[in-house]
XYZ file of C-alpha atoms in Angstrom:
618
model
C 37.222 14.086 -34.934
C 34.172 13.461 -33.354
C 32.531 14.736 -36.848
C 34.362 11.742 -38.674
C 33.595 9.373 -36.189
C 29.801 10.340 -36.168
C 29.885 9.945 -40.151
C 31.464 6.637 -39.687
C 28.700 5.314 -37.580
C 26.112 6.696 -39.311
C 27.323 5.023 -42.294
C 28.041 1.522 -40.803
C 24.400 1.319 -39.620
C 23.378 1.679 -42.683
C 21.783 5.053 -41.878
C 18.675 5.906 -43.551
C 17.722 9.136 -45.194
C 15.556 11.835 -43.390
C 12.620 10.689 -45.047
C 12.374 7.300 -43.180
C 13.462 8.719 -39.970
C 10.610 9.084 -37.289
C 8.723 12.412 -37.308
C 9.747 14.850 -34.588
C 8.121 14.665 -31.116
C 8.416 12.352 -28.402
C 9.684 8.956 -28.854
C 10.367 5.747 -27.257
C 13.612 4.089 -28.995
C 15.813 0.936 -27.590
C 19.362 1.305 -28.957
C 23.224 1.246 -27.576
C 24.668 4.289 -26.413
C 28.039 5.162 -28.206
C 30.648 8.124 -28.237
C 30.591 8.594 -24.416
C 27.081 8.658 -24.765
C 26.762 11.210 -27.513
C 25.214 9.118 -29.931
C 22.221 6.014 -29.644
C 22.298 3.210 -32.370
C 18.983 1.939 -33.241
C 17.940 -0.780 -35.168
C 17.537 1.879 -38.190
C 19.288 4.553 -37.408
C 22.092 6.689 -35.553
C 20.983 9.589 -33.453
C 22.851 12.390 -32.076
C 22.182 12.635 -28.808
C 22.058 16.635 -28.044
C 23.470 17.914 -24.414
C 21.135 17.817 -21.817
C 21.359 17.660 -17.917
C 21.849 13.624 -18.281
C 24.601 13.985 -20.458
C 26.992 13.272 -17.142
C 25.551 9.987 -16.718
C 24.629 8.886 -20.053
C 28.404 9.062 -20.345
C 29.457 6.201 -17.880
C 27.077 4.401 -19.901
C 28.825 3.993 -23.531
C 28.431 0.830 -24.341
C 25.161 -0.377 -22.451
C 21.821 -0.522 -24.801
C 18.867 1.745 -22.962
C 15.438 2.740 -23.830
C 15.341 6.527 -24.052
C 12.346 8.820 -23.866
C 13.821 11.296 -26.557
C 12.538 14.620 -27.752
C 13.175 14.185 -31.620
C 14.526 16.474 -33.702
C 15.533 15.682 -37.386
C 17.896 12.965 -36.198
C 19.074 15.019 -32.895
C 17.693 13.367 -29.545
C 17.094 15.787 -26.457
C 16.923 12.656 -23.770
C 14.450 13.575 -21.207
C 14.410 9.583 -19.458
C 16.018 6.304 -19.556
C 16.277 2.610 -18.122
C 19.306 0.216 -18.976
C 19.102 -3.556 -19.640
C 17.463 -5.496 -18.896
C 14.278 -3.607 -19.704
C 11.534 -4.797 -17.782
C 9.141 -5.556 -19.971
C 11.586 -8.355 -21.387
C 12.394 -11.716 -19.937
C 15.876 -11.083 -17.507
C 18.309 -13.860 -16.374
C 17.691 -14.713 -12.785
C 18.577 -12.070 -10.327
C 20.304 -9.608 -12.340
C 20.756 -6.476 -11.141
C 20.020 -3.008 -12.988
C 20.316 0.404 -11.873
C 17.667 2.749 -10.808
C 19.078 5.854 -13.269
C 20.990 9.053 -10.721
C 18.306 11.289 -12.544
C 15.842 9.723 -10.661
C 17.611 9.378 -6.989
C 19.090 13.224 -7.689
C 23.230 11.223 -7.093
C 22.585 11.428 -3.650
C 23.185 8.096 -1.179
C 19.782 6.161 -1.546
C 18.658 2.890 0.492
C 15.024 1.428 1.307
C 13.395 1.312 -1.758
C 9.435 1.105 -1.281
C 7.385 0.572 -4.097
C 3.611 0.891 -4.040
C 2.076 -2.745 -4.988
C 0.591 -1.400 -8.359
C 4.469 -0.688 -9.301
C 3.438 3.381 -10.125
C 5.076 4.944 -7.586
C 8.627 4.318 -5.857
C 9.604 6.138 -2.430
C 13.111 6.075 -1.098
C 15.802 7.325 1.963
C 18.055 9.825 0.530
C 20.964 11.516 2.879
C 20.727 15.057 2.681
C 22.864 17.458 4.346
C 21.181 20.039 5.878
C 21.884 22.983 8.617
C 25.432 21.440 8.644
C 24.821 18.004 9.348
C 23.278 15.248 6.848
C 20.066 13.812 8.109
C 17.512 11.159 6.197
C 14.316 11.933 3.803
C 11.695 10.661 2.444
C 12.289 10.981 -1.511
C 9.365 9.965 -3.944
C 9.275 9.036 -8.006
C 5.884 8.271 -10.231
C 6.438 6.034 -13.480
C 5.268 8.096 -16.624
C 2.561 7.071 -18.775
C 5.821 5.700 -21.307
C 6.895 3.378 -18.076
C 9.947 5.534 -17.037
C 10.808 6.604 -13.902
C 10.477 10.380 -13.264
C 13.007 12.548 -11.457
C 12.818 12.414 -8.404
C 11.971 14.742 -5.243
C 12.432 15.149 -1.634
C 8.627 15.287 -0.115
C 7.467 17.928 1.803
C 6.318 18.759 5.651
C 4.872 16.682 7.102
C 6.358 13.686 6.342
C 9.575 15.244 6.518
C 11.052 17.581 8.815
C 14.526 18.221 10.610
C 14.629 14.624 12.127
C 15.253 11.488 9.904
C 11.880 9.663 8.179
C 11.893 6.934 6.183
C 8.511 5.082 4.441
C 8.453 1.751 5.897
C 5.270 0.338 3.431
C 3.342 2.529 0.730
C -0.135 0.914 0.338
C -2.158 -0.163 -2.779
C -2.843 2.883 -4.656
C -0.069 5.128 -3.192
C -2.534 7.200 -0.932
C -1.499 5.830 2.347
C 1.913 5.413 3.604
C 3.509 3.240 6.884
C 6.410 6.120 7.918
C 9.274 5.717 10.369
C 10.286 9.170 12.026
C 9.775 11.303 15.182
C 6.232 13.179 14.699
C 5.339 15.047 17.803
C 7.512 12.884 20.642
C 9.846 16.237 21.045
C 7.066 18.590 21.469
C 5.754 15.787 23.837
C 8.965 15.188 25.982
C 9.123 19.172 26.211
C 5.615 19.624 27.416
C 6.166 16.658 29.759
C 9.292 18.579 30.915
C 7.629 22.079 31.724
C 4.954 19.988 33.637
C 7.564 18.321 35.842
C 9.014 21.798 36.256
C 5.912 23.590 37.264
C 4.409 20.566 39.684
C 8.041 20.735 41.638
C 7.922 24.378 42.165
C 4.453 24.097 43.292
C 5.832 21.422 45.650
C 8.743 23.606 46.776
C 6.394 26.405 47.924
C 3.953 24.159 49.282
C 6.289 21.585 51.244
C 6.144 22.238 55.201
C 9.378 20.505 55.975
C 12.431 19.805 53.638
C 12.104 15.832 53.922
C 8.377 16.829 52.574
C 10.034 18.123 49.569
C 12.162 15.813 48.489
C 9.689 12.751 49.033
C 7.369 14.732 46.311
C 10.682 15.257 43.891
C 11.146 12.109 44.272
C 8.024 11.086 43.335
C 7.665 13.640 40.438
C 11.373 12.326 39.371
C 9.772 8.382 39.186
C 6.832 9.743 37.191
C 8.643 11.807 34.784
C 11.288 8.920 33.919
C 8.210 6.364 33.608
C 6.183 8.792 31.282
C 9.349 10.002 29.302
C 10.598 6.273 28.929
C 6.458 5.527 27.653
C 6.836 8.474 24.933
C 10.224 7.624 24.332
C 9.272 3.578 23.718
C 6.165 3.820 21.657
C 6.459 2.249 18.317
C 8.176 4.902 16.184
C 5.484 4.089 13.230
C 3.166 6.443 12.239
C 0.688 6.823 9.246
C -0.071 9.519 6.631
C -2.830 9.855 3.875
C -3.237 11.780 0.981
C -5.504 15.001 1.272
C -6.482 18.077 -1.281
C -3.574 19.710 -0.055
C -0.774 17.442 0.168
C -0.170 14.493 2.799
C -1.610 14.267 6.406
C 0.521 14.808 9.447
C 1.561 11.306 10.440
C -0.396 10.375 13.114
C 1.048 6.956 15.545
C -0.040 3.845 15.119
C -1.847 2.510 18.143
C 0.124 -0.556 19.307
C 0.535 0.388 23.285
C 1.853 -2.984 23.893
C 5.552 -2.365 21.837
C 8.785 -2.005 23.139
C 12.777 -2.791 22.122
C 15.452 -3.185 24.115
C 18.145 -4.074 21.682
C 20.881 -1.553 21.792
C 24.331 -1.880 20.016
C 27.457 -2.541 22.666
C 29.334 0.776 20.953
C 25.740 2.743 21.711
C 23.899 1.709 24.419
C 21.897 4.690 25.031
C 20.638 4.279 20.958
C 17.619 2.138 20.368
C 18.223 -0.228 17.266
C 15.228 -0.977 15.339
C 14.919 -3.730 13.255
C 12.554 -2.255 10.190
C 9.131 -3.320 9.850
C 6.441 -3.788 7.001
C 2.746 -2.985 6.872
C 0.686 -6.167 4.862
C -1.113 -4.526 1.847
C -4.139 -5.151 3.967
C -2.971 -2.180 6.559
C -4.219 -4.926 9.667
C -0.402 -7.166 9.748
C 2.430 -5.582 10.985
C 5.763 -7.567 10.379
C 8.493 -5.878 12.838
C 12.349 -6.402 14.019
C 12.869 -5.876 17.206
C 14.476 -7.340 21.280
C 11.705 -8.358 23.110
C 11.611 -11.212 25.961
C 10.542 -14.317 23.890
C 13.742 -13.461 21.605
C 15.923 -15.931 20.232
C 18.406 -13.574 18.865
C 19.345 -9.924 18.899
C 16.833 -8.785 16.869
C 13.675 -11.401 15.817
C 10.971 -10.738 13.595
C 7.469 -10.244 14.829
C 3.319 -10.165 14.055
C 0.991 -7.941 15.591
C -2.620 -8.318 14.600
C -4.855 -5.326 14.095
C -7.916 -5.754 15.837
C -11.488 -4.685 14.946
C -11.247 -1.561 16.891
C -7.748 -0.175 15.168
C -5.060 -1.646 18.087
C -2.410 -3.646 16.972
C -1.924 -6.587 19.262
C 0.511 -7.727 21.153
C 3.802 -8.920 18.184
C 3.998 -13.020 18.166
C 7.207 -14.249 17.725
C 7.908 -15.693 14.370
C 9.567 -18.826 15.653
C 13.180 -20.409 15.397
C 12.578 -21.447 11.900
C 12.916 -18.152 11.034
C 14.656 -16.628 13.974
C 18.587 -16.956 14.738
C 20.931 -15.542 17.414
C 22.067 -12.687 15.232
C 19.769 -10.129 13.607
C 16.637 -10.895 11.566
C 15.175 -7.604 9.828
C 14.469 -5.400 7.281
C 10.919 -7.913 6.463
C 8.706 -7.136 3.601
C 5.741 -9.148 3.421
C 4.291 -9.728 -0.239
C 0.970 -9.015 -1.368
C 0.167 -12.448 -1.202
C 0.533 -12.190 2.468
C 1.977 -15.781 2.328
C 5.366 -14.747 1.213
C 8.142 -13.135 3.601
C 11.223 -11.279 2.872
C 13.914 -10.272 5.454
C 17.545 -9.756 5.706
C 19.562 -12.196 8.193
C 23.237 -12.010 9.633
C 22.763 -15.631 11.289
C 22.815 -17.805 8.191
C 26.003 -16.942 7.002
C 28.816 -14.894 7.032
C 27.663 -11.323 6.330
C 24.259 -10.026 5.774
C 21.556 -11.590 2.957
C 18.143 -11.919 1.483
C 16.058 -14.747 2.834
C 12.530 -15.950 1.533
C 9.892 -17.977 3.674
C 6.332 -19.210 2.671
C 4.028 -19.185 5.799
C 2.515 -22.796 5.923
C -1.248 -22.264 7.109
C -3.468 -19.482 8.443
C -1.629 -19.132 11.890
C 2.015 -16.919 11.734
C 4.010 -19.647 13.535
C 4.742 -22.170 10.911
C 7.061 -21.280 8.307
C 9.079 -22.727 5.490
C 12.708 -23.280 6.062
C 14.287 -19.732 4.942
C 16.075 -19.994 1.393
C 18.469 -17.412 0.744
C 17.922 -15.526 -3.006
C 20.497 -15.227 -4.211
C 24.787 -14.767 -4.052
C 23.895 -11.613 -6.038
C 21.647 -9.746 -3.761
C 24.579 -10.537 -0.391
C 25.079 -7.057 1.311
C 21.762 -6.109 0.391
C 19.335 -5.468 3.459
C 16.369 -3.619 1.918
C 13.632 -5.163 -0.425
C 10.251 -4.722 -2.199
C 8.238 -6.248 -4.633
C 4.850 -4.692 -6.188
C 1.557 -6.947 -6.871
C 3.298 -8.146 -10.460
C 6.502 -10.258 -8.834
C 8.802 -10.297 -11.361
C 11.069 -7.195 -10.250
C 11.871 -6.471 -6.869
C 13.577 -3.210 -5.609
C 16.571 -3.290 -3.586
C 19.733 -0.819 -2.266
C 23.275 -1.528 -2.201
C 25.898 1.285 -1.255
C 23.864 3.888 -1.739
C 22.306 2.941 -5.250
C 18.767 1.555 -6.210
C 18.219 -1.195 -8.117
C 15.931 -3.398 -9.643
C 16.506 -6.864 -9.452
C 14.483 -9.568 -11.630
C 13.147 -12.428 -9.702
C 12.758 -16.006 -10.829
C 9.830 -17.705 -10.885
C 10.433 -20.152 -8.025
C 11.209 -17.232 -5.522
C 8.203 -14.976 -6.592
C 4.946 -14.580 -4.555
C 1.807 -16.322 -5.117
C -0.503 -14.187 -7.645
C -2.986 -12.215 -6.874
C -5.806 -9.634 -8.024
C -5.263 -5.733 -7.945
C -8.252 -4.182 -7.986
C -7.871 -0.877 -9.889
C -10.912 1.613 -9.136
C -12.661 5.049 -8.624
C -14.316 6.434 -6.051
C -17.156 8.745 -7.381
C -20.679 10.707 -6.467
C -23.873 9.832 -8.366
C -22.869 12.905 -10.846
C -19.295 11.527 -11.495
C -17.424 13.450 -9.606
C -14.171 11.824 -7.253
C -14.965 11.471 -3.796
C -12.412 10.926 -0.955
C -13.960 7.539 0.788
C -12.902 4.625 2.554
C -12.078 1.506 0.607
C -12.826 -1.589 2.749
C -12.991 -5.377 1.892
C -14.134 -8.594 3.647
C -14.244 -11.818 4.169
C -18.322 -12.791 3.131
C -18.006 -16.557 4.068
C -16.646 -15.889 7.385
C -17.848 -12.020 7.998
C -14.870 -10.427 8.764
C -13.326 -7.280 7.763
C -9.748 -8.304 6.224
C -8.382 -5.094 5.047
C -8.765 -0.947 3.737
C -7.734 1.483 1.477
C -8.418 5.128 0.922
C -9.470 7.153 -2.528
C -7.349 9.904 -3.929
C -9.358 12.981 -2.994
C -8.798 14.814 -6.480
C -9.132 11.532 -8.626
C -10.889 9.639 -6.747
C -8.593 6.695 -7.584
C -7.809 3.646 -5.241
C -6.145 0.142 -5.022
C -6.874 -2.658 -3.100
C -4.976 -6.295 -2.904
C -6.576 -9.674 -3.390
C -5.237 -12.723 -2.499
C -6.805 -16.122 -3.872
C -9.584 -18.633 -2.127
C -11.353 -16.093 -0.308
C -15.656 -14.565 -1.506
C -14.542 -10.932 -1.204
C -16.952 -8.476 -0.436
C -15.464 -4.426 -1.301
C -17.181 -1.604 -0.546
C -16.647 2.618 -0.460
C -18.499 4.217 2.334
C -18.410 7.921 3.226
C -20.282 10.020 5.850
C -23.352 11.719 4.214
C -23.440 8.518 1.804
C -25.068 5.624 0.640
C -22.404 2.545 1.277
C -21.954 0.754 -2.732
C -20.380 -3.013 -2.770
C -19.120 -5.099 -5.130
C -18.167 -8.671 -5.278
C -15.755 -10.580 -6.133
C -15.425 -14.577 -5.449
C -11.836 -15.820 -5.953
C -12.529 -19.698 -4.358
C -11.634 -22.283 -5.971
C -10.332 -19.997 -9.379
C -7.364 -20.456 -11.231
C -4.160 -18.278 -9.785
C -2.715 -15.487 -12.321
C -2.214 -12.095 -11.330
C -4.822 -10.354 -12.978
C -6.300 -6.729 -12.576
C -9.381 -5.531 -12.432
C -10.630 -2.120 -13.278
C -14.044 -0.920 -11.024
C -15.924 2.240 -10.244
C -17.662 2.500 -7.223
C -20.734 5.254 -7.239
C -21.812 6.352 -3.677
C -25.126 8.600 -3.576
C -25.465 11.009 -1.541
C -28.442 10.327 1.519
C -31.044 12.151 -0.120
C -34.254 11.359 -1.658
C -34.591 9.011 -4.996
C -31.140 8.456 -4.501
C -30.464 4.232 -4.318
C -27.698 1.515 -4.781
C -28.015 -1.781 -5.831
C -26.995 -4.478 -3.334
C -24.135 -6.401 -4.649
C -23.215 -8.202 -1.791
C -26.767 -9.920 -1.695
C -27.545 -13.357 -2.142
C -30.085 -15.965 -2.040
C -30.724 -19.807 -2.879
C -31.453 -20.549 -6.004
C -35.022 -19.379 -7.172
C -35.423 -18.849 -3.335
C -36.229 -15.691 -1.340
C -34.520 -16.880 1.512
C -30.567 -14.985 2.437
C -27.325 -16.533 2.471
C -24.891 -15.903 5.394
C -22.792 -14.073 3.108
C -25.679 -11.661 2.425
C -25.465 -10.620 6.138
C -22.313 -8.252 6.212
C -24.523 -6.052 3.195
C -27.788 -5.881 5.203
C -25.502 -4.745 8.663
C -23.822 -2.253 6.912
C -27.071 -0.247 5.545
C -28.849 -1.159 9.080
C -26.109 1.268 9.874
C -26.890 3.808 8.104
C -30.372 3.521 8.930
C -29.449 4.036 12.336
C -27.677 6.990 11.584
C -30.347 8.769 10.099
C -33.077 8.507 12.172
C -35.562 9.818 9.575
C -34.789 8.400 6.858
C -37.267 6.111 4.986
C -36.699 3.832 2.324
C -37.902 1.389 -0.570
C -36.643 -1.504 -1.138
C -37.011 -3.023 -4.610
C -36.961 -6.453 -6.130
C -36.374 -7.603 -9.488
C -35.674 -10.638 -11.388
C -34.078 -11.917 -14.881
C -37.138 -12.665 -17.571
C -36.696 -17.087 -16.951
C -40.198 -18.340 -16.055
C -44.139 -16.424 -15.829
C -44.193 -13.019 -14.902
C -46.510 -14.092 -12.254
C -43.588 -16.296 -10.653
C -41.215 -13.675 -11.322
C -43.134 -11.153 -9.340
C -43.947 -13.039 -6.351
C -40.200 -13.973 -6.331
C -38.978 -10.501 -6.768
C -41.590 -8.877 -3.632
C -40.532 -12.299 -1.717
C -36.799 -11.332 -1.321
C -37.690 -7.785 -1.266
C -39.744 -8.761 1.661
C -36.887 -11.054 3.601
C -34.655 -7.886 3.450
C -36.974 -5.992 5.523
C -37.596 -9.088 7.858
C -34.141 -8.971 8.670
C -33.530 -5.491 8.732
C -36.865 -5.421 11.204
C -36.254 -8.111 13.293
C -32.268 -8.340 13.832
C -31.419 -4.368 13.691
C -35.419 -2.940 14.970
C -35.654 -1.024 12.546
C -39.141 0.626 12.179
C -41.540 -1.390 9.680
C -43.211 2.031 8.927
C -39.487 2.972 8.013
C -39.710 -0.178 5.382
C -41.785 -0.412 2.326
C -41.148 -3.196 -0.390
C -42.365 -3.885 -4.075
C -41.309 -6.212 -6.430
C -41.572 -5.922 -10.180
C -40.399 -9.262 -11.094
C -38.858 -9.323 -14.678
C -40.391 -5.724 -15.925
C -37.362 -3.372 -15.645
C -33.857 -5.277 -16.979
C -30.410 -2.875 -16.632
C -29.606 -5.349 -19.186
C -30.147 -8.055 -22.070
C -31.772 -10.715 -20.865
C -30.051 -12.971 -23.519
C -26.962 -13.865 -21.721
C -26.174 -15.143 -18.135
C -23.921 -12.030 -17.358
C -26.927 -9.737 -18.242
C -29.986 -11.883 -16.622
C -27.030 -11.741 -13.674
C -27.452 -7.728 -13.546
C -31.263 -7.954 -13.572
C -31.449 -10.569 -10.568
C -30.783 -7.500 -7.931
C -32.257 -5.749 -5.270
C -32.460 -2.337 -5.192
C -31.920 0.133 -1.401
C -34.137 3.349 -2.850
C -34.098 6.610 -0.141
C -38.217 7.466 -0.466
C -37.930 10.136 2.425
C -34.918 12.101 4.189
């Protein structure tokens, strides 16, 4: 029968011979899945789709059209991955839904969906039974270079071990991650326990009278419930990095001034936290929780990282935002404008809200919209850098949902790079960016230590400054001025070379600016000429040249002057604001007579305009 019926089919579609049928290999096709999934209609042909370990699924889903990843064969298909329609790459009708495939979440029950803001790699909460009980991990996916998802798997120690985890925020690039777990707070409570137990006994042997005793138990009992309650308190958010060898044991966050007291009436010796998000910037912390300016059970928060890595004390978010029920479960978009969270105040049930905040401060806030009659029951949500899907779980099941454009974050650059030595090889470094017209650090990433690969976010009307620095290093910056341009998410790809701190090694300063056929240094040049002050701080003996140059417009004479001028106000300032030596400061200029680059266009007579930070002696 299911001969005939193929033949049929095959026939109806107007099947084509062998000749015109695609060579064998890999393929992408589009096509709907007949047969109880055993056959894919194309455009052109009929394929039999041969048994694999998807056949169970691919089943449920005669009927639906898909893009397959197929191993071809003749006319046989071995399916190896799949998405259903709507396919992303297509336009969707407003806030449909589509499944994440159970290849991918391994059919077990699957919420928080996090998805790194370059949209590559997708981490999840699966419920796992394990030792006889069922328990949360953190599960992980990468997109193939075709655009599938792959299968799934639960990550390893550290970032998950026999207590629940859970990523809160994966960061551009997928090399840093915001977790939610228990890491260390057992072995702490434990320790703190044996030291109780130890400091009594001494005080039972030592005690002269009985009432002596118990006035130091009591005592010790005070301090142990105020040190237990501290550990016990803390924000449970850690972070975790990628290394050679895998990821870095989670390590707290350091914002001492947290606390929650919401517990439910049915549990009130369990904690209830609210969720939080980490900005793509690593220094905003959006977080649900009960604290003593709350307007409802559980209101959303901001906490500030400072300059020295403490997150400050959370503002609340206001009434606009906050009701008398629970606000949580926030995502903050890349744009760092645009908030997500789910609310049970604004109607019956739980739902999707979206605010815009209004100016630079975190207190004034559109009025919340909800997203969408769709997306009610849903209470998890994330959208990568591109906006037009976002990622959400309902009963158990990941989906993607496609947003419209009214409800989608502003745009905003990804900046794509690499991380490499001066002999090409991937270096491990810190990614950092600022703010050049008002000098202030706004955000960091870290390189992939075997590819040397990062990602960093870029919201519009801000002069970025980006830079990789690592310890035995010469900082390199780039630039990038996004004032005043037109808004389109774009991406741009960079590579980032950082010398080593040796002789004739050197780095062109980016980040370094003058008037116009001046020698005399913008503001925004000043966060540049710190940074290498630095490292010339650092290294007490090292000695350096630093080298102007200049397009080929005007007399070489001019040209030269110009060129030994700026040269010569980089070592003024370097001198006079940081004291550093003038014997450890030599400058030349050289005007117009060695280009990196034609001098017949701007963008080249651009590259030749540059000064040069050359290492003369270690």
């Amino acid at each position: 029968m299911a001969r005939i019926l193929f033949t049929l089919l095959f026939l109806l579609a107007g099947g084509l011979t062998s000749s015109q049928s695609l060579k064998n290999g890999i393929h992408v096709l589009e096509g709907e899945l007949l047969n109880t999934g055993h056959l894919l209609k194309t455009e052109k042909l009929v394929y039999r789709v041969v048994s694999s370990g998807l056949q169970e699924e691919l089943a449920y889903l005669a009927g639906k059209k898909v893009r397959m990843l197929c191993e071809l064969t003749g006319e046989s298909c071995t399916p190896l991955r799949y998405e259903i329609e709507p396919f992303e790459l297509n336009k969707a009708p407003d806030w449909s839904l589509k499944k994440i495939p159970r290849y991918v979440t391994g059919g077990l029950f699957s919420f928080n969906p996090q998805c790194t803001p370059d949209g590559k790699v997708l981490f999840w909460t699966a419920l796992v039974k394990e030792g006889g009980r069922t328990t949360q991990k953190i599960w992980a996916s990468k997109r193939d270079q075709f655009g599938f998802w792959q299968p799934g798997e639960q990550l390893p120690t550290p970032l998950n071990n026999r207590l629940p985890s859970a990523v809160i925020s994966a960061l551009p690039g997928g090399n840093q991650l915001f977790v939610f777990g228990n890491f260390g707070e057992e072995e702490m409570l434990e320790n703190l326990k044996r030291e109780m137990t130890l400091k009594s006994q001494v005080a039972s042997r030592d005690a002269q009278t009985p009432k002596e005793f118990h006035y130091v138990l009591a005592k010790l009992e005070a301090e142990y419930k105020e040190r237990s309650e501290k550990i016990q308190n803390r924000a449970p958010l850690y972070k975790s990095h990628k290394t050679e060898t895998g990821w870095s044991i989670p390590t707290p966050i350091n914002f001492p001034s947290f606390y929650n007291w919401y517990r439910k009436a049915d549990n009130p010796n369990q904690q209830v936290f609210g969720g939080s998000a980490l900005a793509s910037s690593g220094r905003t912390l959006i977080y649900s929780a009960q604290q003593k300016r709350n307007y409802g059970k559980l209101d959303l928060y901001v906490s500030l990282q400072n300059d020295s890595g403490t997150y400050e004390e959370g503002i609340n978010l206001g009434s606009t935002i906050n009701t008398g029920e629970e606000e949580m479960a926030p995502f903050l978009a890349p744009d760092d404008k645009t908030l997500y969270f789910s609310s049970s105040g604004r109607r019956e049930g739980i739902s999707i809200f979206v605010t815009r905040r209004l100016n630079d401060t975190w207190n004034l806030w559109s009025e919340p919209q909800e997203l969408s009659a769709n997306l009610r029951g849903v209470n998890f949500f994330s959208i990568p850098a591109s906006g037009n899907w976002a990622y959400v779980s309902r009963d158990g099941e990941l989906y993607m949902a496609a947003i419209p454009q009214s409800f989608q974050p502003e745009p905003v650059v990804v900046i794509k790079g690499k991380v490499v030595d001066e002999d090409g090889k991937p270096l491990s470094a810190s990614v950092l960016y600022e703010s050049l017209t008002k000098k202030k650090s706004l955000g960091s990433s870290v390189s992939d230590p075997n590819t040397g690969e990062f990602s960093i976010i870029l919201p519009y009307d801000e002069n970025y400054g980006f830079y990789g620095e690592k310890e035995g290093y010469l900082p390199a910056s780039q630039n990038l001025n996004l004032v005043g341009k037109d808004k389109e998410g774009k991406e741009k790809l960079v590579v980032i070379v950082l010398p080593k701190l040796k002789k004739g090694n050197e780095i062109v300063m980016n980040n370094l600016f003058f008037a116009f056929r001046s020698a005399e240094l913008t503001k925004e040049s000043e966060p540049e000429l710190d940074r290498l002050a630095q490292v010339l701080k650092k290294s007490a003996n090292l000695k350096i040249l630093i080298e102007g140059h200049t397009d080929n417009v005007g007399s070489q004479k001019a040209n030269r002057n110009l060129s030994l001028e700026r040269a010569n106000s980089v070592a003024i300032y370097l001198k006079s604001k940081h004291k550093i030596e003038p014997e450890r400061v030599v400058t030349t200029g050289f005007g117009s007579k060695k280009p990196i680059a034609e001098n017949q266009t701007e963008e080249g007579r651009a590259q030749n305009r540059r000064v040069v930070f050359k290492i003369v002696e270690e």
